[in-house]
Amino acid sequence: MCGSSVTPFISFGKQPIANGFLKKEDFGKEYFFEMQVCHCQKCNMVQLAEQPDREQMFNENYAFFSGTSTHMARHFEQFAQTVRTRFLSEAKDPLIIEMGSNDGIMLRNFKGWGYRHVGIEPSANVAKVAQDQGVNTLVRFFDEDTTELLLKQYGQADVFYSANVMCHIPYIGQIFKGISRILKPSGVLAFEDPYLGDVIEKTSYDQVYDEHTFLFSVLSVQYLAGLHGLEIFDVEAQETHGGSMRYYIGHKGQHGITAAVENQVLKEKALGLASLATFEQFRKNCEQSRADLVKLLTDLKRQNKRVVGYAATSKSTTVLNYCGISSDLIEFISDTTPNKQGKFSPGQHIPVLAYENFKKNYPDYALLFGWNHKKEILEKEGDFMARGGKWIVFVPQVGIE
Ligand code: SAM
Ligand code: TMP
């Protein structure tokens, strides 16, 4: 991001495409890369050393449909309301652009209110779900060419939004440059992504996977914005995805900067997010977590207990491959997404089965890969727990609940 060299502090070993659920006949051609994470002393960015090409991850077979979580649908509806009242109440015929609009979970709100909007979504299968609901969606990556196209066809935007996308894009400088051109002078860039501070505090190392090029902090985003004539004017911590941060950014000097920004910077310094020693400690915590989880699963296996994975999340790919957990420890993974079902988990090749398989024959233990959806999941799994079913968790610590 800033052009200086980075220091690696952990390797999660050979990892496959996190959302690359596959059929048996494709095992032989599966792609792996060395997943190493680095820190930059100059700009404080935490990032992957190497990443697969974007088309390998985002294409017409993309497995992640945002709408599978009703909590997330509510989250985006609330946020759309906030954007509307905070930034659009006085705008004339405003334009909202979303990068990585997926199945339209956010933009459909603006569509419903009759606003001019456009989603940029390269994964054709998820984009189709949005298009079918009338959400205006261009099937392409946001980059320099798309910036030109948007400026020509739509003009400048009042709000440029993205959730869980910015951190996916290695050519982040190009993205920020494009956004700084697309935003009206008073325009607002609002984006949210998993937050480095939460990952460090909770040892939630499963936030590291191929798609997540960066783990942002206010410190690193501040540096990045500054390179493009932009500045953060507000930040808001979010509970989504196990702890995220929302950044509000505008052209320099256009918005009053809230106290939340400086407060968060102070918190980050206190947490050691500018210090390599913090990341060294994080590595040790990850190693401990791995040892604890493997021991727990091995002990349960010895006791002939049935263990099933709950939710074939992208994050679970890191856990399974870093810990070397395969189908001798986990019988199958239950998931509600139709196009993951009947396939196998990336790398470890654990069968992924429809949720009905979990319901009709409860295991003794469910390993909660979807820990970030815990509230939603526990609410609907009262029956499993009433029949003595237990949860295995690994964030912030390995344990049974
Ligand atoms: N915004 C949704 C949400 O928060 O649920 C979807 C997030 S999903 C993890 C990431 C999305 O970003 C995918 O739908 C992917 O196709 C899209 N994406 C990846 N790179 C992109 C790029 N350069 N421009 C636009 N979208 C991109
Ligand atoms: P994510 O953590 O990468 O967002 O993935 C969410 C996955 O979890 C998605 O494949 C659907 C699955 N899921 C379930 O199987 N059951 C559930 O109750 C929830 C909330 C998600």
Short mmCIF file of C-alpha atoms and ligand atoms in Angstrom, two decimals:
data_model
loop_
_atom_site.label_atom_id
_atom_site.label_comp_id
_atom_site.label_asym_id
_atom_site.label_seq_id
_atom_site.Cartn_x
_atom_site.Cartn_y
_atom_site.Cartn_z
CA MET A 1 0.00 0.00 0.00
CA CYS A 2 2.74 2.51 0.91
CA GLY A 3 5.52 0.90 -1.12
CA SER A 4 7.84 -0.13 1.73
CA SER A 5 8.75 -3.69 2.69
CA VAL A 6 6.68 -5.78 5.09
CA THR A 7 7.59 -8.22 7.87
CA PRO A 8 5.89 -11.66 7.88
CA PHE A 9 4.75 -12.76 11.35
CA ILE A 10 2.72 -15.94 10.77
CA SER A 11 2.20 -18.58 8.09
CA PHE A 12 -1.00 -20.64 8.04
CA GLY A 13 0.68 -23.06 5.67
CA LYS A 14 -0.71 -24.21 2.33
CA GLN A 15 -4.31 -23.01 1.98
CA PRO A 16 -6.89 -23.57 -0.78
CA ILE A 17 -9.52 -21.11 -2.09
CA ALA A 18 -11.66 -20.49 1.02
CA ASN A 19 -14.96 -20.55 -0.88
CA GLY A 20 -13.74 -23.24 -3.30
CA PHE A 21 -16.15 -26.01 -2.28
CA LEU A 22 -15.52 -28.78 -4.76
CA LYS A 23 -16.65 -32.09 -6.19
CA LYS A 24 -14.70 -35.31 -5.79
CA GLU A 25 -13.60 -35.35 -9.42
CA ASP A 26 -11.89 -31.96 -8.91
CA PHE A 27 -9.71 -32.94 -5.92
CA GLY A 28 -6.68 -33.53 -8.17
CA LYS A 29 -6.66 -30.01 -9.62
CA GLU A 30 -7.24 -28.07 -6.42
CA TYR A 31 -5.22 -24.84 -6.10
CA PHE A 32 -3.14 -24.09 -2.97
CA PHE A 33 -1.02 -21.10 -1.95
CA GLU A 34 1.21 -20.27 1.01
CA MET A 35 -0.85 -18.10 3.35
CA GLN A 36 1.53 -15.80 5.14
CA VAL A 37 0.56 -12.59 6.93
CA CYS A 38 2.79 -9.50 7.19
CA HIS A 39 2.86 -6.15 8.98
CA CYS A 40 4.22 -2.88 7.63
CA GLN A 41 6.09 -0.71 10.13
CA LYS A 42 5.51 2.41 8.05
CA CYS A 43 1.76 2.41 7.29
CA ASN A 44 0.70 -0.25 9.85
CA MET A 45 -1.18 -2.28 7.24
CA VAL A 46 -1.56 -5.99 7.97
CA GLN A 47 -1.77 -8.00 4.79
CA LEU A 48 -1.27 -11.30 2.98
CA ALA A 49 2.07 -11.83 1.29
CA GLU A 50 0.52 -13.75 -1.60
CA GLN A 51 -3.02 -14.13 -2.95
CA PRO A 52 -4.74 -16.05 -5.74
CA ASP A 53 -5.84 -14.12 -8.86
CA ARG A 54 -9.14 -12.32 -8.43
CA GLU A 55 -10.93 -14.43 -11.07
CA GLN A 56 -10.05 -17.59 -9.12
CA MET A 57 -12.08 -16.32 -6.17
CA PHE A 58 -14.83 -14.16 -7.69
CA ASN A 59 -16.61 -15.72 -10.63
CA GLU A 60 -19.93 -17.22 -11.70
CA ASN A 61 -19.55 -20.00 -9.11
CA TYR A 62 -19.01 -17.72 -6.11
CA ALA A 63 -20.42 -19.55 -3.10
CA PHE A 64 -21.22 -16.68 -0.74
CA PHE A 65 -24.74 -15.26 -0.95
CA SER A 66 -25.12 -12.38 1.52
CA GLY A 67 -28.84 -13.00 1.96
CA THR A 68 -28.35 -16.37 3.73
CA SER A 69 -28.21 -14.48 7.04
CA THR A 70 -31.35 -12.69 8.16
CA HIS A 71 -29.30 -10.76 10.75
CA MET A 72 -27.12 -9.38 7.97
CA ALA A 73 -30.21 -8.37 5.98
CA ARG A 74 -31.39 -6.38 9.01
CA HIS A 75 -27.93 -4.92 9.51
CA PHE A 76 -27.82 -3.58 5.95
CA GLU A 77 -31.37 -2.29 6.09
CA GLN A 78 -30.50 -0.30 9.22
CA PHE A 79 -27.36 1.01 7.62
CA ALA A 80 -29.19 2.04 4.46
CA GLN A 81 -31.57 4.02 6.72
CA THR A 82 -28.62 5.70 8.43
CA VAL A 83 -27.06 6.67 5.09
CA ARG A 84 -30.38 8.02 3.90
CA THR A 85 -31.01 10.25 6.90
CA ARG A 86 -27.42 11.28 7.61
CA PHE A 87 -26.16 11.99 4.08
CA LEU A 88 -28.98 12.08 1.56
CA SER A 89 -31.81 14.06 3.12
CA GLU A 90 -30.90 17.27 1.26
CA ALA A 91 -29.37 15.77 -1.87
CA LYS A 92 -31.18 16.21 -5.18
CA ASP A 93 -31.57 12.97 -7.13
CA PRO A 94 -28.62 11.39 -5.31
CA LEU A 95 -26.53 8.54 -6.67
CA ILE A 96 -25.43 5.61 -4.52
CA ILE A 97 -22.75 3.25 -5.76
CA GLU A 98 -21.95 -0.03 -4.06
CA MET A 99 -18.83 -2.07 -4.71
CA GLY A 100 -19.35 -5.82 -4.20
CA SER A 101 -23.14 -5.57 -3.99
CA ASN A 102 -23.52 -9.38 -4.12
CA ASP A 103 -27.20 -10.42 -4.17
CA GLY A 104 -28.40 -6.86 -3.59
CA ILE A 105 -28.85 -7.20 0.18
CA MET A 106 -27.98 -3.49 0.74
CA LEU A 107 -28.92 -1.79 -2.53
CA ARG A 108 -32.42 -3.25 -2.67
CA ASN A 109 -33.29 -0.80 0.12
CA PHE A 110 -32.28 2.18 -2.04
CA LYS A 111 -34.01 0.64 -5.00
CA GLY A 112 -37.19 0.36 -2.94
CA TRP A 113 -36.99 4.08 -2.01
CA GLY A 114 -36.56 5.01 -5.68
CA TYR A 115 -32.96 6.28 -5.50
CA ARG A 116 -30.52 6.19 -8.43
CA HIS A 117 -28.16 3.37 -7.61
CA VAL A 118 -25.66 1.03 -9.19
CA GLY A 119 -23.97 -2.08 -7.84
CA ILE A 120 -20.63 -3.33 -9.12
CA GLU A 121 -20.47 -7.09 -8.68
CA PRO A 122 -18.11 -9.38 -10.64
CA SER A 123 -19.59 -12.72 -9.48
CA ALA A 124 -22.32 -13.27 -12.07
CA ASN A 125 -24.34 -15.83 -10.09
CA VAL A 126 -24.85 -13.62 -7.03
CA ALA A 127 -25.30 -10.52 -9.22
CA LYS A 128 -28.17 -12.28 -11.01
CA VAL A 129 -30.12 -12.59 -7.76
CA ALA A 130 -29.88 -8.80 -7.40
CA GLN A 131 -30.75 -8.14 -11.03
CA ASP A 132 -33.79 -10.40 -10.78
CA GLN A 133 -35.08 -8.12 -7.98
CA GLY A 134 -34.58 -5.04 -10.16
CA VAL A 135 -31.38 -3.90 -8.42
CA ASN A 136 -29.25 -2.13 -11.05
CA THR A 137 -26.04 -4.22 -11.15
CA LEU A 138 -23.02 -4.21 -13.47
CA VAL A 139 -21.25 -7.55 -13.61
CA ARG A 140 -17.62 -6.47 -13.40
CA PHE A 141 -14.79 -5.69 -10.98
CA PHE A 142 -14.45 -2.17 -9.65
CA ASP A 143 -11.10 -0.86 -10.89
CA GLU A 144 -9.67 1.90 -13.06
CA ASP A 145 -11.74 0.97 -16.14
CA THR A 146 -14.95 0.75 -14.11
CA THR A 147 -14.21 4.18 -12.61
CA GLU A 148 -14.13 5.66 -16.12
CA LEU A 149 -17.31 3.85 -17.11
CA LEU A 150 -19.20 5.00 -14.01
CA LEU A 151 -18.12 8.61 -14.41
CA LYS A 152 -19.19 8.59 -18.04
CA GLN A 153 -22.54 6.83 -17.55
CA TYR A 154 -23.64 8.04 -14.11
CA GLY A 155 -21.48 11.02 -13.06
CA GLN A 156 -20.23 11.58 -9.51
CA ALA A 157 -21.74 9.85 -6.49
CA ASP A 158 -23.15 11.13 -3.22
CA VAL A 159 -22.35 7.90 -1.41
CA PHE A 160 -19.94 5.14 -2.34
CA TYR A 161 -20.50 2.12 -0.16
CA SER A 162 -18.95 -1.27 0.35
CA ALA A 163 -19.12 -3.99 3.01
CA ASN A 164 -16.65 -6.82 3.31
CA VAL A 165 -15.12 -6.02 -0.07
CA MET A 166 -12.49 -3.28 0.35
CA CYS A 167 -10.25 -5.62 2.31
CA HIS A 168 -10.44 -8.11 -0.60
CA ILE A 169 -8.70 -5.96 -3.17
CA PRO A 170 -4.89 -5.97 -3.47
CA TYR A 171 -4.85 -2.99 -5.88
CA ILE A 172 -6.27 -0.83 -3.11
CA GLY A 173 -4.42 2.30 -4.28
CA GLN A 174 -6.25 2.14 -7.62
CA ILE A 175 -9.56 1.72 -5.77
CA PHE A 176 -9.03 4.73 -3.52
CA LYS A 177 -7.85 6.83 -6.44
CA GLY A 178 -11.00 5.88 -8.37
CA ILE A 179 -13.26 6.61 -5.41
CA SER A 180 -11.65 10.01 -4.83
CA ARG A 181 -12.61 10.88 -8.44
CA ILE A 182 -16.08 9.43 -8.25
CA LEU A 183 -17.13 11.17 -5.02
CA LYS A 184 -18.77 14.58 -5.29
CA PRO A 185 -16.90 17.24 -3.24
CA SER A 186 -19.31 16.60 -0.35
CA GLY A 187 -19.63 12.89 -1.14
CA VAL A 188 -19.09 10.13 1.42
CA LEU A 189 -17.23 6.85 1.18
CA ALA A 190 -18.58 4.45 3.81
CA PHE A 191 -17.14 0.99 4.11
CA GLU A 192 -16.88 -1.75 6.70
CA ASP A 193 -14.64 -4.76 7.03
CA PRO A 194 -13.49 -7.22 9.72
CA TYR A 195 -11.42 -5.24 12.21
CA LEU A 196 -7.82 -6.03 13.05
CA GLY A 197 -8.35 -5.04 16.70
CA ASP A 198 -10.98 -7.76 17.14
CA VAL A 199 -8.83 -10.37 15.40
CA ILE A 200 -5.94 -9.64 17.78
CA GLU A 201 -8.09 -9.47 20.91
CA LYS A 202 -10.10 -12.64 20.15
CA THR A 203 -7.42 -14.66 18.35
CA SER A 204 -9.97 -14.94 15.54
CA TYR A 205 -7.32 -16.04 13.08
CA ASP A 206 -10.01 -17.50 10.82
CA GLN A 207 -10.59 -13.96 9.52
CA VAL A 208 -7.42 -14.57 7.54
CA TYR A 209 -8.20 -16.31 4.24
CA ASP A 210 -7.45 -15.86 0.56
CA GLU A 211 -10.08 -13.18 -0.04
CA HIS A 212 -8.93 -10.98 2.84
CA THR A 213 -5.87 -9.25 1.44
CA PHE A 214 -5.91 -6.75 4.29
CA LEU A 215 -6.92 -6.61 7.92
CA PHE A 216 -7.65 -2.92 8.41
CA SER A 217 -7.28 -0.69 11.43
CA VAL A 218 -8.08 3.02 11.77
CA LEU A 219 -4.33 3.65 11.73
CA SER A 220 -3.77 1.94 8.39
CA VAL A 221 -6.95 3.26 6.72
CA GLN A 222 -6.06 6.78 7.86
CA TYR A 223 -2.72 6.44 6.12
CA LEU A 224 -4.34 5.03 2.97
CA ALA A 225 -7.00 7.77 2.77
CA GLY A 226 -4.33 10.45 3.24
CA LEU A 227 -2.49 9.21 0.16
CA HIS A 228 -5.53 10.09 -1.96
CA GLY A 229 -6.62 13.48 -0.58
CA LEU A 230 -9.22 11.84 1.65
CA GLU A 231 -9.69 11.61 5.42
CA ILE A 232 -11.65 9.54 7.91
CA PHE A 233 -14.27 11.72 9.59
CA ASP A 234 -16.05 9.08 11.66
CA VAL A 235 -15.74 5.42 12.68
CA GLU A 236 -18.23 2.99 14.22
CA ALA A 237 -17.46 -0.43 15.62
CA GLN A 238 -19.84 -3.15 14.34
CA GLU A 239 -20.62 -6.59 15.74
CA THR A 240 -20.95 -8.17 12.30
CA HIS A 241 -18.50 -10.81 11.09
CA GLY A 242 -17.16 -11.26 14.58
CA GLY A 243 -16.13 -7.61 14.94
CA SER A 244 -15.92 -5.09 12.14
CA MET A 245 -15.18 -1.38 11.79
CA ARG A 246 -17.15 1.03 9.63
CA TYR A 247 -15.16 3.97 8.24
CA TYR A 248 -16.73 7.21 7.00
CA ILE A 249 -14.39 9.03 4.65
CA GLY A 250 -14.67 12.27 2.68
CA HIS A 251 -12.50 14.70 0.75
CA LYS A 252 -10.09 16.48 3.13
CA GLY A 253 -11.72 19.29 5.06
CA GLN A 254 -15.30 18.59 3.88
CA HIS A 255 -16.71 16.99 7.05
CA GLY A 256 -16.29 17.69 10.75
CA ILE A 257 -14.15 14.94 12.30
CA THR A 258 -15.81 13.22 15.25
CA ALA A 259 -14.03 12.37 18.50
CA ALA A 260 -14.58 8.68 17.73
CA VAL A 261 -11.69 8.75 15.25
CA GLU A 262 -9.02 9.94 17.69
CA ASN A 263 -10.44 7.74 20.47
CA GLN A 264 -10.09 4.67 18.26
CA VAL A 265 -6.53 5.61 17.26
CA LEU A 266 -5.62 5.87 20.95
CA LYS A 267 -7.23 2.47 21.63
CA GLU A 268 -5.27 0.93 18.76
CA LYS A 269 -2.00 2.29 20.09
CA ALA A 270 -2.82 0.96 23.54
CA LEU A 271 -3.63 -2.44 22.03
CA GLY A 272 -0.26 -2.42 20.27
CA LEU A 273 -1.54 -2.42 16.69
CA ALA A 274 1.52 -0.42 15.66
CA SER A 275 3.95 -2.89 17.20
CA LEU A 276 5.36 -6.07 15.69
CA ALA A 277 5.57 -7.64 19.18
CA THR A 278 1.75 -7.72 19.25
CA PHE A 279 1.70 -9.80 16.08
CA GLU A 280 4.38 -12.16 17.39
CA GLN A 281 2.17 -12.78 20.43
CA PHE A 282 -0.81 -13.31 18.10
CA ARG A 283 1.13 -16.09 16.36
CA LYS A 284 1.72 -17.83 19.69
CA ASN A 285 -1.97 -17.49 20.53
CA CYS A 286 -2.92 -19.07 17.19
CA GLU A 287 -0.57 -22.00 17.80
CA GLN A 288 -2.11 -22.54 21.25
CA SER A 289 -5.63 -22.38 19.83
CA ARG A 290 -4.74 -24.96 17.17
CA ALA A 291 -3.24 -27.34 19.73
CA ASP A 292 -6.28 -26.98 22.01
CA LEU A 293 -8.81 -27.60 19.24
CA VAL A 294 -7.04 -30.66 17.84
CA LYS A 295 -6.72 -32.11 21.35
CA LEU A 296 -10.38 -31.55 22.11
CA LEU A 297 -11.55 -33.18 18.86
CA THR A 298 -9.13 -36.09 19.27
CA ASP A 299 -10.37 -36.71 22.83
CA LEU A 300 -14.00 -36.69 21.68
CA LYS A 301 -13.16 -39.10 18.89
CA ARG A 302 -11.59 -41.44 21.44
CA GLN A 303 -14.85 -41.29 23.41
CA ASN A 304 -16.75 -42.23 20.21
CA LYS A 305 -18.65 -38.94 20.19
CA ARG A 306 -20.17 -37.68 16.96
CA VAL A 307 -18.94 -34.23 15.91
CA VAL A 308 -20.44 -32.26 13.03
CA GLY A 309 -19.31 -28.85 11.73
CA TYR A 310 -22.01 -26.15 11.80
CA ALA A 311 -21.90 -23.79 8.76
CA ALA A 312 -19.34 -24.20 5.98
CA THR A 313 -18.07 -20.64 6.34
CA SER A 314 -15.19 -19.21 4.36
CA LYS A 315 -13.42 -18.81 7.69
CA SER A 316 -13.70 -22.53 8.43
CA THR A 317 -11.32 -23.24 5.53
CA THR A 318 -8.47 -21.57 7.42
CA VAL A 319 -9.25 -23.42 10.65
CA LEU A 320 -9.55 -26.85 9.03
CA ASN A 321 -6.40 -26.52 6.95
CA TYR A 322 -4.26 -24.79 9.59
CA CYS A 323 -5.24 -27.38 12.21
CA GLY A 324 -5.20 -30.33 9.77
CA ILE A 325 -8.75 -31.39 10.72
CA SER A 326 -10.29 -33.84 8.27
CA SER A 327 -13.29 -36.18 8.12
CA ASP A 328 -11.79 -38.57 10.66
CA LEU A 329 -12.51 -35.91 13.32
CA ILE A 330 -15.59 -34.24 11.81
CA GLU A 331 -18.29 -36.36 10.20
CA PHE A 332 -19.65 -33.65 7.89
CA ILE A 333 -20.35 -29.93 7.81
CA SER A 334 -23.97 -28.79 7.80
CA ASP A 335 -24.74 -25.75 5.63
CA THR A 336 -27.86 -24.02 4.35
CA THR A 337 -26.37 -22.77 1.04
CA PRO A 338 -27.61 -25.05 -1.76
CA ASN A 339 -24.52 -24.71 -3.96
CA LYS A 340 -22.16 -25.84 -1.18
CA GLN A 341 -24.26 -28.92 -0.39
CA GLY A 342 -23.15 -32.25 -1.84
CA LYS A 343 -19.64 -30.84 -2.31
CA PHE A 344 -16.52 -31.13 -0.13
CA SER A 345 -14.74 -28.55 1.99
CA PRO A 346 -11.67 -26.93 0.37
CA GLY A 347 -8.39 -28.66 1.21
CA GLN A 348 -9.56 -31.16 3.85
CA HIS A 349 -12.45 -32.53 1.76
CA ILE A 350 -14.99 -32.95 4.54
CA PRO A 351 -18.49 -33.58 3.06
CA VAL A 352 -20.81 -30.57 3.15
CA LEU A 353 -24.41 -31.65 3.61
CA ALA A 354 -27.77 -29.91 3.72
CA TYR A 355 -28.97 -28.68 7.11
CA GLU A 356 -31.69 -31.36 7.17
CA ASN A 357 -28.95 -33.93 7.83
CA PHE A 358 -28.06 -32.13 11.04
CA LYS A 359 -31.70 -31.84 12.12
CA LYS A 360 -32.72 -35.42 11.48
CA ASN A 361 -29.82 -36.99 13.37
CA TYR A 362 -28.33 -34.59 15.89
CA PRO A 363 -24.65 -35.18 16.68
CA ASP A 364 -23.26 -35.05 20.23
CA TYR A 365 -21.27 -31.92 19.41
CA ALA A 366 -21.52 -29.20 16.77
CA LEU A 367 -18.34 -27.30 15.97
CA LEU A 368 -19.52 -23.72 15.53
CA PHE A 369 -17.72 -22.51 12.42
CA GLY A 370 -20.36 -19.80 12.01
CA TRP A 371 -19.45 -18.26 15.39
CA ASN A 372 -20.06 -14.78 14.01
CA HIS A 373 -23.73 -15.78 13.54
CA LYS A 374 -23.90 -17.30 17.03
CA LYS A 375 -26.92 -15.33 18.25
CA GLU A 376 -28.98 -16.21 15.17
CA ILE A 377 -27.90 -19.85 15.28
CA LEU A 378 -28.50 -20.42 18.99
CA GLU A 379 -31.95 -18.87 18.68
CA LYS A 380 -32.99 -21.57 16.23
CA GLU A 381 -31.15 -24.54 17.75
CA GLY A 382 -33.03 -24.80 21.04
CA ASP A 383 -34.10 -28.34 20.17
CA PHE A 384 -30.52 -29.53 19.57
CA MET A 385 -29.46 -28.14 22.95
CA ALA A 386 -32.56 -29.46 24.73
CA ARG A 387 -31.61 -32.95 23.55
CA GLY A 388 -28.16 -32.60 25.11
CA GLY A 389 -26.29 -31.31 22.07
CA LYS A 390 -23.22 -29.18 22.89
CA TRP A 391 -21.31 -26.53 20.98
CA ILE A 392 -17.58 -26.58 20.40
CA VAL A 393 -16.26 -23.03 20.08
CA PHE A 394 -12.77 -21.76 19.32
CA VAL A 395 -13.13 -17.96 19.50
CA PRO A 396 -11.92 -16.35 21.72
CA GLN A 397 -10.85 -19.66 23.32
CA VAL A 398 -11.35 -23.32 22.54
CA GLY A 399 -14.07 -24.80 24.72
CA ILE A 400 -17.42 -26.56 25.05
CA GLU A 401 -20.65 -24.62 25.69
N1 SAM B 1 -21.22 -6.81 0.38
C1 SAM B 1 -21.70 -8.14 0.62
C2 SAM B 1 -21.80 -8.43 2.09
O1 SAM B 1 -21.21 -7.73 2.91
O2 SAM B 1 -22.48 -9.41 2.43
C3 SAM B 1 -20.83 -9.19 -0.07
C4 SAM B 1 -19.48 -9.43 0.52
S1 SAM B 1 -18.61 -10.75 -0.26
C5 SAM B 1 -17.63 -11.33 1.05
C6 SAM B 1 -17.46 -9.94 -1.30
C7 SAM B 1 -18.08 -9.51 -2.62
O3 SAM B 1 -17.20 -8.61 -3.30
C8 SAM B 1 -18.30 -10.68 -3.56
O4 SAM B 1 -19.65 -10.68 -3.98
C9 SAM B 1 -17.30 -10.44 -4.69
O5 SAM B 1 -17.74 -10.94 -5.92
C10 SAM B 1 -17.16 -8.92 -4.67
N2 SAM B 1 -15.88 -8.36 -5.19
C11 SAM B 1 -14.64 -8.86 -5.07
N3 SAM B 1 -13.74 -8.05 -5.67
C12 SAM B 1 -14.43 -7.00 -6.18
C13 SAM B 1 -14.08 -5.83 -6.94
N4 SAM B 1 -12.83 -5.56 -7.29
N5 SAM B 1 -15.08 -4.99 -7.29
C14 SAM B 1 -16.36 -5.23 -6.93
N6 SAM B 1 -16.75 -6.32 -6.22
C15 SAM B 1 -15.80 -7.19 -5.86
P1 TMP B 2 -19.67 -16.68 6.34
O1 TMP B 2 -19.30 -16.82 7.77
O2 TMP B 2 -18.53 -16.81 5.40
O3 TMP B 2 -20.52 -15.47 6.23
O4 TMP B 2 -20.58 -17.90 5.86
C1 TMP B 2 -21.84 -18.14 6.30
C2 TMP B 2 -22.17 -19.59 5.97
O5 TMP B 2 -22.86 -20.14 7.06
C3 TMP B 2 -23.07 -19.78 4.75
O6 TMP B 2 -22.56 -20.83 3.94
C4 TMP B 2 -24.41 -20.21 5.33
C5 TMP B 2 -24.02 -20.85 6.63
N1 TMP B 2 -25.04 -20.75 7.65
C6 TMP B 2 -25.71 -21.91 8.04
O7 TMP B 2 -25.46 -23.00 7.50
N2 TMP B 2 -26.65 -21.82 9.02
C7 TMP B 2 -26.96 -20.63 9.62
O8 TMP B 2 -27.81 -20.60 10.49
C8 TMP B 2 -26.24 -19.44 9.23
C9 TMP B 2 -26.53 -18.14 9.89
C10 TMP B 2 -25.29 -19.56 8.26
#
